[in-house]
Coordinates of N, CA and C in Angstrom, one line a residue:
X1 N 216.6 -27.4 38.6 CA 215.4 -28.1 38.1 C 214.5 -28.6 39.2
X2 N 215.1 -29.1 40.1 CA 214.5 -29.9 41.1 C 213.5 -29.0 42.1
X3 N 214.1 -27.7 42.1 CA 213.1 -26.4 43.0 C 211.0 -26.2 42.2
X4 N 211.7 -27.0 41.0 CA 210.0 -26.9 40.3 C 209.4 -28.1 41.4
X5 N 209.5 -29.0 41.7 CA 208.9 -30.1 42.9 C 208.2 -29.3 43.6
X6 N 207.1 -30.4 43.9 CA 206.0 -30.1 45.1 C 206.4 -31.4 45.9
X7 N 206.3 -31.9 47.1 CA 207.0 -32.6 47.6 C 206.0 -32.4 48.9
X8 N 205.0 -33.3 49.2 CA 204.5 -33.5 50.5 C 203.5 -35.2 51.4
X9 N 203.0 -35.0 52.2 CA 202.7 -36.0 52.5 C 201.4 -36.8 51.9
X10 N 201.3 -37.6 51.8 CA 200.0 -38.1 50.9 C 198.8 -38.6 51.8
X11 N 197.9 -38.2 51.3 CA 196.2 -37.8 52.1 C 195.9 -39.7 51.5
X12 N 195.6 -40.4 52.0 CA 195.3 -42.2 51.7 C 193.6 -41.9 51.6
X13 N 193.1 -40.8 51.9 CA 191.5 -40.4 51.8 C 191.7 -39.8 50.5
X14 N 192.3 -39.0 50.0 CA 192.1 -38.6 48.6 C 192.4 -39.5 47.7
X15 N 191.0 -39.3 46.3 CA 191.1 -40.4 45.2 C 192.5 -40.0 44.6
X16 N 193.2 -38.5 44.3 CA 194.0 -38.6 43.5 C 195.3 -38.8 44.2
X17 N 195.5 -38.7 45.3 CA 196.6 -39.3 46.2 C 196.6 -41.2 45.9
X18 N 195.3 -41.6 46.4 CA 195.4 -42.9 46.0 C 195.6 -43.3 44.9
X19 N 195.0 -42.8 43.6 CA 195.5 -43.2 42.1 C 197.0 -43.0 42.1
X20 N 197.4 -42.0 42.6 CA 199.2 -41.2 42.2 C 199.7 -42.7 42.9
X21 N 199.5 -43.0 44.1 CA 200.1 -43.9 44.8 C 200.2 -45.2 44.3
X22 N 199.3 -45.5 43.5 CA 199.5 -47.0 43.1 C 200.3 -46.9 41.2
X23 N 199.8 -45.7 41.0 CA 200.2 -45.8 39.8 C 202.2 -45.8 39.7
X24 N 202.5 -44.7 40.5 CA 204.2 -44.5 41.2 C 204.2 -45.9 41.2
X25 N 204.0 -46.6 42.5 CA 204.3 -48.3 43.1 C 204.2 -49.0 41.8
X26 N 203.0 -48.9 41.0 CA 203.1 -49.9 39.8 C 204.6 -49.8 38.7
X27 N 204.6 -48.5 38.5 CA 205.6 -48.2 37.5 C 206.8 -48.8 38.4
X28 N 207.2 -48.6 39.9 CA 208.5 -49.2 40.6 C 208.1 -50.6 39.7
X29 N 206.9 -50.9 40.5 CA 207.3 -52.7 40.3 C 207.8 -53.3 39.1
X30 N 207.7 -52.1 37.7 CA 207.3 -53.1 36.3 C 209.0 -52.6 36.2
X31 N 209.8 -51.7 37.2 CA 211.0 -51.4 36.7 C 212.0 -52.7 37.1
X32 N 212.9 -52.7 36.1 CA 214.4 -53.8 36.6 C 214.6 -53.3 38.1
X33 N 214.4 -52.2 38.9 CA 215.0 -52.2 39.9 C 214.0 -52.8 41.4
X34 N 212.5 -52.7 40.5 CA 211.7 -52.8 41.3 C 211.2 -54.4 41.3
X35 N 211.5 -55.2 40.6 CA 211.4 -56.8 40.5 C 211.1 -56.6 38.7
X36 N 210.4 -55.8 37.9 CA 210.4 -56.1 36.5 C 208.6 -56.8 36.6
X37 N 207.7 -57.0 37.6 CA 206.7 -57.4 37.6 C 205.6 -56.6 37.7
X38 N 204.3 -56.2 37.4 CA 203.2 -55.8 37.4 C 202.9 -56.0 38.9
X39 N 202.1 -54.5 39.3 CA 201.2 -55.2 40.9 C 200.4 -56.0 40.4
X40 N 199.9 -57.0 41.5 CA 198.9 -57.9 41.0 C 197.6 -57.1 41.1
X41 N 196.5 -57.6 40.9 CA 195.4 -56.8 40.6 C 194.8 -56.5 41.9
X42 N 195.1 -57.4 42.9 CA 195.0 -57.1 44.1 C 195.7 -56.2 45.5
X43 N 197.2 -56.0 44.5 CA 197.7 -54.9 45.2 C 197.3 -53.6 45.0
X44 N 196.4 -53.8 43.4 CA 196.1 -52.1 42.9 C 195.2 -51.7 43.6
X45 N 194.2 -52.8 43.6 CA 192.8 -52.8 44.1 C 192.8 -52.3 46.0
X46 N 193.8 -53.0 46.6 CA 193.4 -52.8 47.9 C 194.8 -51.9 48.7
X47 N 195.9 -51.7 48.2 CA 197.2 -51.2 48.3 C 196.4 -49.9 49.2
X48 N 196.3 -49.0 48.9 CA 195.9 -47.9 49.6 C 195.1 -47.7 50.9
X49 N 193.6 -48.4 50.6 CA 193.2 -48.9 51.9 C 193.8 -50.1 52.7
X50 N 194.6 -50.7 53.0 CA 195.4 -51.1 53.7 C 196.5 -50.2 54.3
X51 N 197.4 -49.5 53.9 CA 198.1 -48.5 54.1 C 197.3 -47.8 55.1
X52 N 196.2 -47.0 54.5 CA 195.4 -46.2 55.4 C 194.7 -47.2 56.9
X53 N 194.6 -48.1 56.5 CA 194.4 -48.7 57.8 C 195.8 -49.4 59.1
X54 N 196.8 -48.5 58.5 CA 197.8 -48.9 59.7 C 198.5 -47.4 59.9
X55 N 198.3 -47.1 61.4 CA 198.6 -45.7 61.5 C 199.8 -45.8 61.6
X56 N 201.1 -46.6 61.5 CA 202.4 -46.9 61.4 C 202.4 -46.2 59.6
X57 N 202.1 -46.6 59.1 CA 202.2 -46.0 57.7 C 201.9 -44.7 57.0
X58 N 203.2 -43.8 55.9 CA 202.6 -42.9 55.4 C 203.6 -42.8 54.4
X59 N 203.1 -41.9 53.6 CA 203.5 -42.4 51.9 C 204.0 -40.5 51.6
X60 N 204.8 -40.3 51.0 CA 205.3 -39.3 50.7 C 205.0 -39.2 49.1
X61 N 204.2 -38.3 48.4 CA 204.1 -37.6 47.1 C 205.1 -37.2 46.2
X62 N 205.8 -36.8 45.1 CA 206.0 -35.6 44.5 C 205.0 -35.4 43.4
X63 N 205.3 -34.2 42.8 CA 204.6 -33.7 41.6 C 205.3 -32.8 40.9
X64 N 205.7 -32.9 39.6 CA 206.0 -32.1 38.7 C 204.6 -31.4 38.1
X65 N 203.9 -30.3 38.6 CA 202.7 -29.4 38.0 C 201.9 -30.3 38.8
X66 N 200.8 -31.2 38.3 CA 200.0 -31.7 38.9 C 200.5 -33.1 38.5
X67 N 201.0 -33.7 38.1 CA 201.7 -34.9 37.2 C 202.3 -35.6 38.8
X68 N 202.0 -36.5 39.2 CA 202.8 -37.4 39.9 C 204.1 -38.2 39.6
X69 N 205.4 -37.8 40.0 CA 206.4 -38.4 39.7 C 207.2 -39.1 40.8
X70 N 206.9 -38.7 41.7 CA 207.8 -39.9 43.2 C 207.2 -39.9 44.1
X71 N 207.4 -41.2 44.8 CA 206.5 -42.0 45.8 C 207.8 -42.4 46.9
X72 N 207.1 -42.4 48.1 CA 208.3 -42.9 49.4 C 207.0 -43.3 50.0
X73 N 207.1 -45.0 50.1 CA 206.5 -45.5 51.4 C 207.2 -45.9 52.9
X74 N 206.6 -45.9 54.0 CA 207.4 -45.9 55.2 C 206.5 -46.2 55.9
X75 N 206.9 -47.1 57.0 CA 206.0 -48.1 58.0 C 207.3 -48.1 59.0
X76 N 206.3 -47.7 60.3 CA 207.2 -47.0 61.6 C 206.9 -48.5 62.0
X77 N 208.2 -48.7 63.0 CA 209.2 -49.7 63.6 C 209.6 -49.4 65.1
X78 N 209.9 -50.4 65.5 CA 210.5 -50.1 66.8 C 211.3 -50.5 66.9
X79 N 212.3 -49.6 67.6 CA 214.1 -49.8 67.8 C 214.1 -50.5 69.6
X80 N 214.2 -51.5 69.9 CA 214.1 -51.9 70.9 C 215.0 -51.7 71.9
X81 N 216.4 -51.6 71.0 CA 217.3 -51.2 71.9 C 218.0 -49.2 72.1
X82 N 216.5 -48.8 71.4 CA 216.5 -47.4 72.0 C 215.3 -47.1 72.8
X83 N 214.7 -48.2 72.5 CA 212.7 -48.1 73.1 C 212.6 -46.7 72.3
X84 N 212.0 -46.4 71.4 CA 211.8 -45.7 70.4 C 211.4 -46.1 69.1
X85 N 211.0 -45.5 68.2 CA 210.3 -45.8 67.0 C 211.1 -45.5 66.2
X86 N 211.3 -46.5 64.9 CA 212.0 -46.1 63.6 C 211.4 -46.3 63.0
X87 N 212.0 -45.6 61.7 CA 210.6 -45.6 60.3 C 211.4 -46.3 59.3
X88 N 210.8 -47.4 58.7 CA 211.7 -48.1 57.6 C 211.1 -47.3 56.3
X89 N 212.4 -46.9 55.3 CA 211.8 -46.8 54.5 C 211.8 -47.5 53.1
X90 N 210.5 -47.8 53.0 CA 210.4 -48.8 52.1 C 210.2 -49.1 50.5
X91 N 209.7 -48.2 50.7 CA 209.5 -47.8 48.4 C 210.2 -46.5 48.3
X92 N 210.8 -46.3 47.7 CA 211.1 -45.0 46.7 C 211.3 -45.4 45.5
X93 N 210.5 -44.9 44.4 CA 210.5 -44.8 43.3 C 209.9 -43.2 42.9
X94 N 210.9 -42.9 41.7 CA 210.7 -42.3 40.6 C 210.5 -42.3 39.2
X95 N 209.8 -41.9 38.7 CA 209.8 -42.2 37.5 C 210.8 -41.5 36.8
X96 N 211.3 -43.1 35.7 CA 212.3 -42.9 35.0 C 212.4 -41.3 34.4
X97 N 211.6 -40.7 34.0 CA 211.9 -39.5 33.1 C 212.5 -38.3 33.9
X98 N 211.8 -38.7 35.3 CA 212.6 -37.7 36.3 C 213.6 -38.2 37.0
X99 N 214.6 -39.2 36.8 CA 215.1 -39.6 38.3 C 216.6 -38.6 37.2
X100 N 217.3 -38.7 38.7 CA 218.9 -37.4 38.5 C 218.4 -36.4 38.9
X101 N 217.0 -35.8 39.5 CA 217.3 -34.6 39.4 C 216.4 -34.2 40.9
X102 N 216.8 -35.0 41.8 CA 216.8 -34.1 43.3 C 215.4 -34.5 43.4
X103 N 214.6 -35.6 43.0 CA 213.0 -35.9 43.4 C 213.1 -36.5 44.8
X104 N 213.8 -38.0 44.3 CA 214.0 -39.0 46.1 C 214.6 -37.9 46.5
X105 N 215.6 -37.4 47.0 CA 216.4 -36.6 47.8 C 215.4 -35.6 49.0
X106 N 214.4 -34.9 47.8 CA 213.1 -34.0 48.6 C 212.5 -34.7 49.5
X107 N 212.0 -35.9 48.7 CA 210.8 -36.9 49.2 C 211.1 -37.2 50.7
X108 N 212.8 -37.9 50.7 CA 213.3 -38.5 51.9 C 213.7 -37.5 52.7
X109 N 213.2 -36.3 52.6 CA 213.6 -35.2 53.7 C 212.3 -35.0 54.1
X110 N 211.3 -34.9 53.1 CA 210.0 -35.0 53.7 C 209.6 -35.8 54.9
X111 N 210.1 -37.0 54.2 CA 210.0 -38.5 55.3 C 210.9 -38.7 56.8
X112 N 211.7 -37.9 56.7 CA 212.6 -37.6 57.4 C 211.8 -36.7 58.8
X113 N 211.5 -35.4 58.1 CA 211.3 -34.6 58.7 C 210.1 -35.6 59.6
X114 N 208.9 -36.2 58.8 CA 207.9 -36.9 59.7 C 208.1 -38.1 60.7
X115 N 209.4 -38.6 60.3 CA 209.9 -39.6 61.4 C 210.5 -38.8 62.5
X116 N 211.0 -38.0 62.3 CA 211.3 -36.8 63.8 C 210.0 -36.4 64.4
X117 N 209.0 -36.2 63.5 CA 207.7 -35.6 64.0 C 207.5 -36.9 64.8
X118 N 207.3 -38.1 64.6 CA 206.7 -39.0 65.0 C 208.4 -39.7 66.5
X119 N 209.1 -39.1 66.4 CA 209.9 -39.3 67.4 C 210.7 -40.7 67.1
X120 N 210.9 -40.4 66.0 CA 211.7 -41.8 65.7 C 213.5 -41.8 65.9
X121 N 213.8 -42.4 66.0 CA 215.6 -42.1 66.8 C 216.2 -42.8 65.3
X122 N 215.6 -43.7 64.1 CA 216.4 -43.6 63.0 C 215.7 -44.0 62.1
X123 N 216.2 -43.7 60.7 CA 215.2 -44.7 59.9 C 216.5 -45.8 59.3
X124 N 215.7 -46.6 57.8 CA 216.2 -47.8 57.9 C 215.7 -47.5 56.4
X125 N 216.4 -48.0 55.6 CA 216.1 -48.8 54.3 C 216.8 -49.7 53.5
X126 N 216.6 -50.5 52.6 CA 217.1 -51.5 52.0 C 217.5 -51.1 50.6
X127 N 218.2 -51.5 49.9 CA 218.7 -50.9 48.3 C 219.3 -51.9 47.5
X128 N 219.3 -52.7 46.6 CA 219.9 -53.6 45.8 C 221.0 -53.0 45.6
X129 N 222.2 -53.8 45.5 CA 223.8 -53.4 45.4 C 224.0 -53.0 44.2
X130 N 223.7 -53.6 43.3 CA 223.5 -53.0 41.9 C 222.8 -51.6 41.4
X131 N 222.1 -51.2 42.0 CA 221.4 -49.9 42.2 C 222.5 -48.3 42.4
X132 N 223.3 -48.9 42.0 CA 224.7 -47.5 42.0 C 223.9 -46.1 42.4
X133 N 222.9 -45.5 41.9 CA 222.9 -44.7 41.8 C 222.0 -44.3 43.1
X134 N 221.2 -45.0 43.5 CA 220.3 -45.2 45.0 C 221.3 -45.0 46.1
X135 N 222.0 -45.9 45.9 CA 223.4 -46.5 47.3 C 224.3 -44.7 47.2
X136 N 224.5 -44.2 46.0 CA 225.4 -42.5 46.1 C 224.3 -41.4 47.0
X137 N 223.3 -42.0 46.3 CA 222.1 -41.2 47.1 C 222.2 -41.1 48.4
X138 N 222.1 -42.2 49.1 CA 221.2 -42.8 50.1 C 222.7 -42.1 51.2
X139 N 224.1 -42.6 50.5 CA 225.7 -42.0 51.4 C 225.2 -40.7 51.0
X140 N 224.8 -40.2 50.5 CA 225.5 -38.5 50.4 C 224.9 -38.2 51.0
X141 N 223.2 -38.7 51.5 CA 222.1 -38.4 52.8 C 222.3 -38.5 53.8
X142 N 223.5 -39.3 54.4 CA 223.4 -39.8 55.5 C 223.5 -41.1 56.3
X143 N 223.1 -42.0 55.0 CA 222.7 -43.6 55.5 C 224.2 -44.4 55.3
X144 N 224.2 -45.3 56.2 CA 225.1 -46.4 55.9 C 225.1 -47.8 56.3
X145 N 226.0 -48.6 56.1 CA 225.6 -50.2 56.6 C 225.3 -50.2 57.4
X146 N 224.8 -51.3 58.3 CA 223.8 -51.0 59.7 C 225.0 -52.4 60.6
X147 N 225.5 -51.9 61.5 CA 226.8 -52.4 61.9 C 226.5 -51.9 63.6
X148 N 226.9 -53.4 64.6 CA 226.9 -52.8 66.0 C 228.4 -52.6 66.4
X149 N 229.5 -53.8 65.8 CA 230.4 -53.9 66.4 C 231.1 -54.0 64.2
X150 N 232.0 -53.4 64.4 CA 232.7 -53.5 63.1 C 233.5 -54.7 63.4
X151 N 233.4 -55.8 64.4 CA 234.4 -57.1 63.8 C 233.2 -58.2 63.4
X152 N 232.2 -57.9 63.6 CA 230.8 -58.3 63.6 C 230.3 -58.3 62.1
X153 N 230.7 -57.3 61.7 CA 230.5 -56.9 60.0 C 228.9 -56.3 59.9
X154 N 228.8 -55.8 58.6 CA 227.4 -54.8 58.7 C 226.2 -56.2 58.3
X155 N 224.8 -55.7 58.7 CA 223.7 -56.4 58.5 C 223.5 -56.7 57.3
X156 N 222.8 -57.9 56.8 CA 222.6 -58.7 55.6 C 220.7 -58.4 55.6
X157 N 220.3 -57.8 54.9 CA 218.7 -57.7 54.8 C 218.6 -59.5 54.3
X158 N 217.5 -60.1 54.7 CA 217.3 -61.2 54.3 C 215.4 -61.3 54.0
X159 N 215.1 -62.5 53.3 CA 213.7 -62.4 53.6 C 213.2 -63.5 53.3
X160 N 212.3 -63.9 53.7 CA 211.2 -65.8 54.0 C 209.8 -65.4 53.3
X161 N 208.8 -65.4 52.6 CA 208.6 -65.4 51.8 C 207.3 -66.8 52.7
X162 N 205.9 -65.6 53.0 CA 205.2 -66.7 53.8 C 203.8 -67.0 53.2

């Protein structure tokens, strides 16, 4: 099923890339996994041109036909102790009617493939523990706790709120 996907990078100048893009991010946000909240009117409003104004940033598409179904945002990073760039990735959402069936999986190969283009030595993302089915994803990709010394124990994402 998943071979019907179109799966590429998203143009932040086209109106239907920007519509696709807030509308994906809105549906994340109003999901239980995404906080259960509405963007504010000012994320809808300015979310895209902001993106497009940081060349660290780029947002990965899918499409079932012409129908937008999954979004990957990613904002490149620096790994200090490789001197090199990493790309965090930061949204993946699909919509509920498509997810199980190989959408994020494309997306994050997409994103993948552009953090190698962009010379990045790893990427990085965050996933609620509860999210069972993200976390099978995310291992059977490749990702895992982010750990320097295992008596150290792996990284705690945290966040302050400014």
């Amino acid at each position: 099923m998943a071979a019907s996907f179109s799966v590429r990078l998203a143009d932040y100048a086209d109106a239907a890339d920007a519509t696709a893009i807030v509308m994906l991010l809105d549906a994340y946000a109003r999901d239980r996994a995404g906080g259960a909240e509405a963007l504010s009117a000012y994320a809808r409003e300015n979310l895209v041109r902001e993106l497009a104004a940081r060349p660290q940033a780029f947002s990965v598409l899918a499409f079932d036909g012409d129908a937008p179904v999954g979004l990957v945002n990613c904002i490149e990073g620096f790994s200090t102790f490789k001197c090199r760039p990493l790309v965090n990735v930061h949204d993946v959402a699909v919509l509920e009617s498509h997810r199980g069936r190989g959408v994020a999986e494309q997306m994050l190969r997409v994103a993948e493939q552009e953090a190698l283009r962009r010379g990045a030595v790893k990427m990085t993302l965050e996933v609620l523990s509860g999210n069972r089915p993200a976390l099978r994803l995310y291992e059977r990709i490749g990702y895992a706790g982010y750990q320097l010394d295992p008596a150290m124990g792996t990284a705690q994402f945290m966040q302050k709120w400014l």
